[in-house]
Short mmCIF file of C-alpha atoms in Angstrom, two decimals:
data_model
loop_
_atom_site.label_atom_id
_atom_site.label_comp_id
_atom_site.label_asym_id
_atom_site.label_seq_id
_atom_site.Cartn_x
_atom_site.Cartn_y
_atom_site.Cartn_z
CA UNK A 262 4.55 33.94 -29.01
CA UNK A 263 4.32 30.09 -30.02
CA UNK A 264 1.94 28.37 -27.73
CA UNK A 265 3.09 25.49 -25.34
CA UNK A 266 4.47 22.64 -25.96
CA UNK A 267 7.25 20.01 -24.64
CA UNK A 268 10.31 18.67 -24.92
CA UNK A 269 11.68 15.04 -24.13
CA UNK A 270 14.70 16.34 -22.89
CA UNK A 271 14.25 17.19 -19.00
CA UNK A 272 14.48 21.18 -18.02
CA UNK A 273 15.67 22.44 -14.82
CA UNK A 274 12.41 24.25 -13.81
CA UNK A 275 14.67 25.44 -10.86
CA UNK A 276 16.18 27.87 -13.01
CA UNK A 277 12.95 29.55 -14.02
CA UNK A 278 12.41 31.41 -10.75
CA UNK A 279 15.39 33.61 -11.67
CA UNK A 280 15.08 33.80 -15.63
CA UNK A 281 14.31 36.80 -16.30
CA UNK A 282 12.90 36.22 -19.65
CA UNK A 283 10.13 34.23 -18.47
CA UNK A 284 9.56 37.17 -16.07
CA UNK A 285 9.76 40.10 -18.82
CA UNK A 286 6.99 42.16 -19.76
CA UNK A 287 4.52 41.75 -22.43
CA UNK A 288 7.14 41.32 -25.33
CA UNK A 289 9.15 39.10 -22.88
CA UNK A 290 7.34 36.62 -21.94
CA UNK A 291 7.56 33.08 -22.99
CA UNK A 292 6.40 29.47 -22.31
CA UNK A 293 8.58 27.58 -20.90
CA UNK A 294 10.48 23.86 -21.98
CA UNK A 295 9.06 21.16 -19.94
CA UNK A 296 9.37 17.70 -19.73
CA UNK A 297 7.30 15.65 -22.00
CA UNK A 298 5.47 13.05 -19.43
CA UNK A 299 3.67 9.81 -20.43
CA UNK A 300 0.86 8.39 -18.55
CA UNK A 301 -0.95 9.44 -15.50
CA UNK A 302 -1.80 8.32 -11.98
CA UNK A 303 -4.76 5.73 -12.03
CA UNK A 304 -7.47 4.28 -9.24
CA UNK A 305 -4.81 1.62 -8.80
CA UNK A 306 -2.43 3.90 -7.96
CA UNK A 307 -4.69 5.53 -5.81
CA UNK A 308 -5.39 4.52 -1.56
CA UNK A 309 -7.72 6.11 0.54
CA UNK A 310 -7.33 7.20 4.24
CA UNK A 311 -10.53 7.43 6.28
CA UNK A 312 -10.83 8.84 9.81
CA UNK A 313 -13.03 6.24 11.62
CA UNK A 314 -13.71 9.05 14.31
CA UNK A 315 -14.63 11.54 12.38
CA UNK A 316 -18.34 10.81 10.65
CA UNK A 317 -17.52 13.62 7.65
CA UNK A 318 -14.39 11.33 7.00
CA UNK A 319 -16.53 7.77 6.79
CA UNK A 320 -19.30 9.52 4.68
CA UNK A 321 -17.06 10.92 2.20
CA UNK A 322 -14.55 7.70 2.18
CA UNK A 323 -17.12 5.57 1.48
CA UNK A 324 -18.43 7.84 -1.20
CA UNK A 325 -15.22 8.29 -3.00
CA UNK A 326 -13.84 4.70 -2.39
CA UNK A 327 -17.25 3.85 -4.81
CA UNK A 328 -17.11 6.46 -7.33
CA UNK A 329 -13.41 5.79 -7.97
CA UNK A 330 -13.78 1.61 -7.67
CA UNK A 331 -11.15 1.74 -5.33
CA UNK A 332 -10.83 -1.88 -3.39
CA UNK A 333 -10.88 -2.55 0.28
CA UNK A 334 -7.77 -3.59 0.27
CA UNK A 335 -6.84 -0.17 -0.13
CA UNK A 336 -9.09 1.48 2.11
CA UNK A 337 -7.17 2.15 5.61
CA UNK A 338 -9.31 2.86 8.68
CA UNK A 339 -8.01 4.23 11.40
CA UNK A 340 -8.70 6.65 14.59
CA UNK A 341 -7.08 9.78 14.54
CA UNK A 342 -7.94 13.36 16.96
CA UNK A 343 -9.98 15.59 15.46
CA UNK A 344 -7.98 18.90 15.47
CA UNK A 345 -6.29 21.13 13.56
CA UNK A 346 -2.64 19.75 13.78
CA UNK A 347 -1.05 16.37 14.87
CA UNK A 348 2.13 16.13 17.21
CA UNK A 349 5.32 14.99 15.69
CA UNK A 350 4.74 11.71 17.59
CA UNK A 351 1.24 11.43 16.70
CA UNK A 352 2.14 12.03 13.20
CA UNK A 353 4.45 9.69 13.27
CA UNK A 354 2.46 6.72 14.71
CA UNK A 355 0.15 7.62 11.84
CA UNK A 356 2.64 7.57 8.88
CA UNK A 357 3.46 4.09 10.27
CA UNK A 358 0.02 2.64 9.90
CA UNK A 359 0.00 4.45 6.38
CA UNK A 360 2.97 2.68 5.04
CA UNK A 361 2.87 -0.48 6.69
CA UNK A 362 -0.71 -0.57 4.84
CA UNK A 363 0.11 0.57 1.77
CA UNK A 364 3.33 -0.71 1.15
CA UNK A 365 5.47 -0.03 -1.98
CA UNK A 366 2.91 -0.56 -4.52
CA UNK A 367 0.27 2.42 -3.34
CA UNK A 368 1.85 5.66 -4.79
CA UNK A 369 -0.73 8.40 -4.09
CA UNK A 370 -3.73 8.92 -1.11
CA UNK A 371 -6.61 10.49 -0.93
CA UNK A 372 -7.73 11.65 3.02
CA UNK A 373 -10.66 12.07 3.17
CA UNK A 374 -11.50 14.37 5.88
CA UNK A 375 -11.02 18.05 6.84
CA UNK A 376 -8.82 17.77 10.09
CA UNK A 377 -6.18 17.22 11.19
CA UNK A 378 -4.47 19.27 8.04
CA UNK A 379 -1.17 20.01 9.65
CA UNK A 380 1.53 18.73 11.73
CA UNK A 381 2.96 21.29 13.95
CA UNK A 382 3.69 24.37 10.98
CA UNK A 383 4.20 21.78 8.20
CA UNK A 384 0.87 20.53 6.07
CA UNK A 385 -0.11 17.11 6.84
CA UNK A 386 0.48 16.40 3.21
CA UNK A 387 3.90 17.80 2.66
CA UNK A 388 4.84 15.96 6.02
CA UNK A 389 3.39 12.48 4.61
CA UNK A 390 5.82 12.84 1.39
CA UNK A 391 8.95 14.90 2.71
CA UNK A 392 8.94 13.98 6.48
CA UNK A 393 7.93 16.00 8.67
CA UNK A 394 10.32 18.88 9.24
CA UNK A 395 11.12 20.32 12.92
CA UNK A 396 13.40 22.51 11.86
CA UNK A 397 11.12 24.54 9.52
CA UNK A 398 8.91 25.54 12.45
CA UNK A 399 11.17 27.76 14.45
CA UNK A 400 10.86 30.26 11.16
CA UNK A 401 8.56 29.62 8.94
CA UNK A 402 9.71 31.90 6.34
CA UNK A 403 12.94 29.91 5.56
CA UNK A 404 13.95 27.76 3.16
CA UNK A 405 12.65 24.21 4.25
CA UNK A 406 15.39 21.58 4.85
CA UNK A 407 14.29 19.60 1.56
CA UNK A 408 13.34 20.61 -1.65
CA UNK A 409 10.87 18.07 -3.66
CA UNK A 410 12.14 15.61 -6.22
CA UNK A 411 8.78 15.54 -7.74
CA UNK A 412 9.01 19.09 -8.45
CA UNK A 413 8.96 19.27 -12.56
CA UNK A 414 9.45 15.50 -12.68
CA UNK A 415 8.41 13.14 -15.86
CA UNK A 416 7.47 10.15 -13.18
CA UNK A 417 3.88 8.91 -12.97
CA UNK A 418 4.88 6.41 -10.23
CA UNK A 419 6.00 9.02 -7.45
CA UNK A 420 6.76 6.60 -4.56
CA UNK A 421 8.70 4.09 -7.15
CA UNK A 422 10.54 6.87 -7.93
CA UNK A 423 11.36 9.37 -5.45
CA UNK A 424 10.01 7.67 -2.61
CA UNK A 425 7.42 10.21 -2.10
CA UNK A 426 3.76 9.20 -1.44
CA UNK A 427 1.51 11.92 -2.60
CA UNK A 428 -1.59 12.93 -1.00
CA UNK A 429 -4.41 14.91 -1.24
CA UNK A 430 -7.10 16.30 1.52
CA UNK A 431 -10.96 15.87 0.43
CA UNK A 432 -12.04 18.85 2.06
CA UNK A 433 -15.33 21.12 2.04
CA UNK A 434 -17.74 22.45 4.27
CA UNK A 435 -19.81 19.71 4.65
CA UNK A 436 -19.88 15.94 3.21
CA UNK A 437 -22.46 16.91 0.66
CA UNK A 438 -20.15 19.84 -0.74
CA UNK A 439 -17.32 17.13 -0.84
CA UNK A 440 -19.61 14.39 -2.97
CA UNK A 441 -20.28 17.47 -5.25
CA UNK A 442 -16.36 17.75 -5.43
CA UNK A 443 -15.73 14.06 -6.32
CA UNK A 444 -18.36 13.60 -8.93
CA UNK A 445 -17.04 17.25 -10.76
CA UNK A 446 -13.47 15.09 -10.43
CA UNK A 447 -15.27 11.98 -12.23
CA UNK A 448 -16.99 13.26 -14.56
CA UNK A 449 -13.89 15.94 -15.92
CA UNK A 450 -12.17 12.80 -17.24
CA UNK A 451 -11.04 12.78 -20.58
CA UNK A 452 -13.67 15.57 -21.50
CA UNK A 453 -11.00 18.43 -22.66
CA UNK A 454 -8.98 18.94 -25.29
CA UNK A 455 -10.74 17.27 -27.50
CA UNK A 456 -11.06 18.15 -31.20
CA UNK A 457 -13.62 20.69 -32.19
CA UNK A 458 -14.87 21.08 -28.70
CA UNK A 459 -15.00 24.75 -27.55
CA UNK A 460 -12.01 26.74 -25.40
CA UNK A 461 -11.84 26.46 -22.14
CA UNK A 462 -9.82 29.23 -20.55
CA UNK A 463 -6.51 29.66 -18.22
CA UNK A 464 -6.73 32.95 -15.75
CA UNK A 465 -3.81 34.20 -14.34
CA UNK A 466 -4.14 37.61 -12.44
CA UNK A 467 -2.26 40.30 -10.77
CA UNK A 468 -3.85 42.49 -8.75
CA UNK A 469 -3.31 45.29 -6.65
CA UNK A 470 -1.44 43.30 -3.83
CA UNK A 471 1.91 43.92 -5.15
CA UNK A 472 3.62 41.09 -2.33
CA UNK A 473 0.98 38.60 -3.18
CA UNK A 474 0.88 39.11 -6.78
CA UNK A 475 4.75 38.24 -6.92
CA UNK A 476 3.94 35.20 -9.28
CA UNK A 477 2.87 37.47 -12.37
CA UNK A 478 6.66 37.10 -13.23
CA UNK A 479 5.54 33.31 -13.82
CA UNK A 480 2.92 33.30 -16.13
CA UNK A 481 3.02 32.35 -19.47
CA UNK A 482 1.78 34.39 -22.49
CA UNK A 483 -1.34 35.18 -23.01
CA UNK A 484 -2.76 33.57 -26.25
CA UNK A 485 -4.33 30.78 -27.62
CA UNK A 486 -3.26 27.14 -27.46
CA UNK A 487 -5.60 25.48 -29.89
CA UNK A 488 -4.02 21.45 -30.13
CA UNK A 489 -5.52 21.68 -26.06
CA UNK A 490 -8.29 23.95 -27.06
CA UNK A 491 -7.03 25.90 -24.46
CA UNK A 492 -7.14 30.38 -24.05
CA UNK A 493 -4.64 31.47 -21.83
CA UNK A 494 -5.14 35.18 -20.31
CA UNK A 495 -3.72 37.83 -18.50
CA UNK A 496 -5.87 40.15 -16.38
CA UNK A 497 -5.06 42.31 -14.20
CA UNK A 498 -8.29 42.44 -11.85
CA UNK A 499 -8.62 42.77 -8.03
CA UNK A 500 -10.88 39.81 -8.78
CA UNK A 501 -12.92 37.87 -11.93
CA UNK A 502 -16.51 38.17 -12.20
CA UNK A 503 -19.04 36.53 -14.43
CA UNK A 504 -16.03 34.63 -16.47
CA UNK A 505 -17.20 31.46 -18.17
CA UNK A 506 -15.45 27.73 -18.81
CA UNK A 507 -12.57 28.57 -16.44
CA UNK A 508 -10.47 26.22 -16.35
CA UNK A 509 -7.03 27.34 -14.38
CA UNK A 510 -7.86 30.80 -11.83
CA UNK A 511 -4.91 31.80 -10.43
CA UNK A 512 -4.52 35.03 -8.33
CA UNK A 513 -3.14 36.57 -5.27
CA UNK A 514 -4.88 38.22 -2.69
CA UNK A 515 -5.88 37.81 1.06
CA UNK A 516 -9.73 37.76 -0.16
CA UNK A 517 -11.28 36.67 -3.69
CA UNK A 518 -14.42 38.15 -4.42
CA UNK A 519 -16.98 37.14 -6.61
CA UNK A 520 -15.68 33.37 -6.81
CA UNK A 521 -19.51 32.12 -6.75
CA UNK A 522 -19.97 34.16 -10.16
CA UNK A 523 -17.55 32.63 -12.24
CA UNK A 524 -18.46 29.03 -14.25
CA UNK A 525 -15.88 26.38 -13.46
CA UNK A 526 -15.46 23.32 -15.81
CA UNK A 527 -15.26 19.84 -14.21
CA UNK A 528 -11.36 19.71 -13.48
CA UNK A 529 -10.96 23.11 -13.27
CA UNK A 530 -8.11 24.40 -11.06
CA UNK A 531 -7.59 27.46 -8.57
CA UNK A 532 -5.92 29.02 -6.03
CA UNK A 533 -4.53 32.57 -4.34
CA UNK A 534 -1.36 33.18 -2.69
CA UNK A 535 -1.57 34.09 0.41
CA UNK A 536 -0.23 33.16 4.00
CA UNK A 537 -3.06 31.05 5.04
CA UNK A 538 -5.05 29.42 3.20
CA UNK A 539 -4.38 25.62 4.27
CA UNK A 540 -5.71 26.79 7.50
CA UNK A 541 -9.17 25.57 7.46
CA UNK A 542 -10.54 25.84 11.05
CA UNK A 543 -9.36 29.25 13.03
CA UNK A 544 -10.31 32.70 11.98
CA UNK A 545 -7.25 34.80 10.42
CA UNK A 546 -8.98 37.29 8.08
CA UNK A 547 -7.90 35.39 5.14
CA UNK A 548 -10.09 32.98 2.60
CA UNK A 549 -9.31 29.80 2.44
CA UNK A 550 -9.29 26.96 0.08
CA UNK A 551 -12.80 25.66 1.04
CA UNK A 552 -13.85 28.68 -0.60
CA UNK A 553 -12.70 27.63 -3.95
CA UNK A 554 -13.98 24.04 -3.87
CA UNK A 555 -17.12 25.41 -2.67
CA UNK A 556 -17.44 27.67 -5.54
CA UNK A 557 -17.03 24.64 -7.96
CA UNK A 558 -12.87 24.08 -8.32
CA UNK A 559 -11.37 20.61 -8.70
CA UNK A 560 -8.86 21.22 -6.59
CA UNK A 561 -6.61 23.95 -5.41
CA UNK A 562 -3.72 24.52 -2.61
CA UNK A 563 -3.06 26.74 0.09
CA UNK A 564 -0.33 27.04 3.11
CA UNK A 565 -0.68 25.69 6.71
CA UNK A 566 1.86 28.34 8.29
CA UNK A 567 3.55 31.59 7.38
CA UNK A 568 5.01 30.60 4.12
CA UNK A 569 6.22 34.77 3.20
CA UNK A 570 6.28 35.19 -0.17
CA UNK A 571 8.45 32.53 -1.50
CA UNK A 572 7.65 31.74 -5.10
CA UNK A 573 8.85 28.40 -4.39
CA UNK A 574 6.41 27.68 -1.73
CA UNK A 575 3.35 28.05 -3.88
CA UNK A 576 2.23 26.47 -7.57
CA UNK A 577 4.73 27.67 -10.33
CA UNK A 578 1.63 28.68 -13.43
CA UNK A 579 3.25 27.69 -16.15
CA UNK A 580 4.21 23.78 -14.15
CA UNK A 581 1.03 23.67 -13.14
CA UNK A 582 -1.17 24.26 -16.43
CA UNK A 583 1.41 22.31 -18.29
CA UNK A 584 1.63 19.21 -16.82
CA UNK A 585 -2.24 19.32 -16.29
CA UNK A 586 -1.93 19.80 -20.11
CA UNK A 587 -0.33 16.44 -20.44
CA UNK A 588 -2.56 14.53 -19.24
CA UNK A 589 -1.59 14.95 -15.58
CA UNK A 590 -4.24 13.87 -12.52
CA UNK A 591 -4.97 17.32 -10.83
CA UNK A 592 -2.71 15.52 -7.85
CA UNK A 593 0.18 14.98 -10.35
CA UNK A 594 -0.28 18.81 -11.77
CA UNK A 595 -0.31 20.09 -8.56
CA UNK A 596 2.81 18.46 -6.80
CA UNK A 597 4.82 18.79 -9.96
CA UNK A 598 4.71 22.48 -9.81
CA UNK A 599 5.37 23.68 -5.96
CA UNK A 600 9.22 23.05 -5.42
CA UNK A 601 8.90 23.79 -1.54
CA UNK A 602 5.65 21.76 -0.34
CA UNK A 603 6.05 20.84 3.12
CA UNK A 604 4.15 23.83 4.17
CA UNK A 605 1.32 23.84 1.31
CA UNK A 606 -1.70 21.67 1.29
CA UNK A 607 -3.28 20.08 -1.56
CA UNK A 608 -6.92 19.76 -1.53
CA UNK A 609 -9.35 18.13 -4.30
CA UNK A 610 -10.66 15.22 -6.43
CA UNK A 611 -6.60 13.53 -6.47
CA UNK A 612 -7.61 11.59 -9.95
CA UNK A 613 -9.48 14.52 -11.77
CA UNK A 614 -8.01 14.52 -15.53
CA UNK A 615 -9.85 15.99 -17.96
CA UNK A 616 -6.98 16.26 -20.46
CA UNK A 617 -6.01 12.47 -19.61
CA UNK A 618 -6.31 9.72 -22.58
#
């Protein structure tokens, strides 16, 4: 199979989900045609949210408002509940303050705490760029009312564009686990992908969940890609153990094991299907995201409310490792590959870009 590559011309990633092709068996399976994109997300792109009543939310602010040089003029402050979700009238009084702040000219945010992460059964950041939707939360498992316009897109100026101002939740146990997180994000800049440098490699697994391995149909061949000095492979694993310079681990399952064994590169991506893993604080049997940052991810994404198994509602593999490819901010990479994100939270260093020039 030839490795990946782009195309100017704009594909309708839409049509993926049904091609069968992409979702053949070994001999089948192909890379995909995707969008050639130009440029990335920068720090003065960026704003940053902090919680003034939450002391987790000030620590880390402050710390990432520094390591990224991002101004006080684009530093909000404001008092928000400490809880698990926001009301749709609290949510709205918030969204207010965040874009009569920010304006037109902010296109991304970084919030920097670990609650509030939803609003009702949406994700607090699929609410902040779709609008929150009411209707989604008397079933969960439909269709939401919108679908994303960022989903596959070329644009590196989101809210110019489509109007939709990105976000992402710096979330981890504790404030010291989220400095950890920042600096990985800082220091992955512009580090891969670069000529002679040794592979880093791209995970995708199926395992023995059959429902939540219903993604395998998505991933791209296995192979080497060596103008990104990237190795992509295919296991088929309940779980990785002891793998080195991961880059991309993607999986399904209700529990990872062994995350804390793997070696994860500055930048490196990661996350498992399953129903709940945007919900950070209440116990539901399931891991969640903080699992992944705290075993050394970037950033990764999980789902606020029963999502079912939607492939739409959860990172497409081959969007996601192809637009972080690019050049893409792990933000960028991230929102360009879920089609249905007003459920799914996106948590991680927003401006991470190790493949960015």
């Amino acid at each position: 199979m030839s490795p990946f590559q782009v195309n100017a011309a704009v594909p309708s990633l839409a049509a993926e989900y049904s091609d069968s092709a992409a979702s053949g068996g070994a001999g089948g399976r192909r890379w995909m045609t995707m969008s050639r994109v130009f440029g990335r997300l920068t720090a003065k792109d960026l704003g940053i949210v902090i919680n003034t009543d939450d002391p987790y939310s000030v620590q880390v602010g402050e710390y990432y408002a520094k390591a990224r040089a991002i101004p006080a003029s684009r530093v909000l402050r404001i008092s928000l509940p400490i809880k698990s979700t926001l009301g749709p009238d609290e949510f709205e009084a918030f969204k207010k303050q965040v874009d009569d702040f920010f304006g037109a000219k902010t296109q991304a945010l970084a919030l920097t705490w670990r609650l509030p992460y939803g609003v009702n059964c949406n994700s607090i950041t699929g609410a902040l760029a779709m609008g929150y939707d009411a209707k989604l939360c008397s079933n969960t498992c439909a269709a939401p009312t919108r679908t994303s316009r960022y989903f596959g897109s070329s644009s590196t100026k989101p809210f110019t564009d489509h109007q939709m101002r990105l976000s992402m939740l710096l979330a981890a146990k504790d404030a010291d686990t989220a400095k950890a997180l920042i600096d990985r994000g800082v220091k992955s800049d512009g580090t891969l992908g670069l000529r002679g440098a040794p592979a880093v490699n791209a995970h995708f697994v199926t395992t023995s969940d059959s429902i939540r391995s219903v993604r395998q149909r998505l991933f791209p061949p296995a192979g080497s890609n060596p103008p990104f000095g990237v190795d992509v492979y295919l296991d088929q694993t309940d779980a990785l153990k002891n793998a080195d310079r991961v880059l991309v681990y993607q999986t399904g399952r209700a529990q990872v094991d062994f995350l804390d064994t793997n070696e994860f590169v500055p930048g490196a991506l990661g996350d498992h299907l399953t129903s709940f893993g945007g919900i950070l604080d209440k116990p539901h049997g399931q891991m969640t995201v903080l699992s992944w940052i705290d075993a050394g991810v970037t950033a990764t994404y999980g789902t606020t409310s029963e999502p079912c198994a939607h492939l739409q509602k959860f990172p497409h593999p081959q969007a996601l490792i192809g637009f972080y490819l690019q050049g893409a901010t792990a933000l960028e990479a991230y929102w360009k590959s879920v089609a249905w994100p007003q459920q799914g939270l996106f948590v991680g260093e927003p401006l991470a870009a190790p493949f960015g020039r």
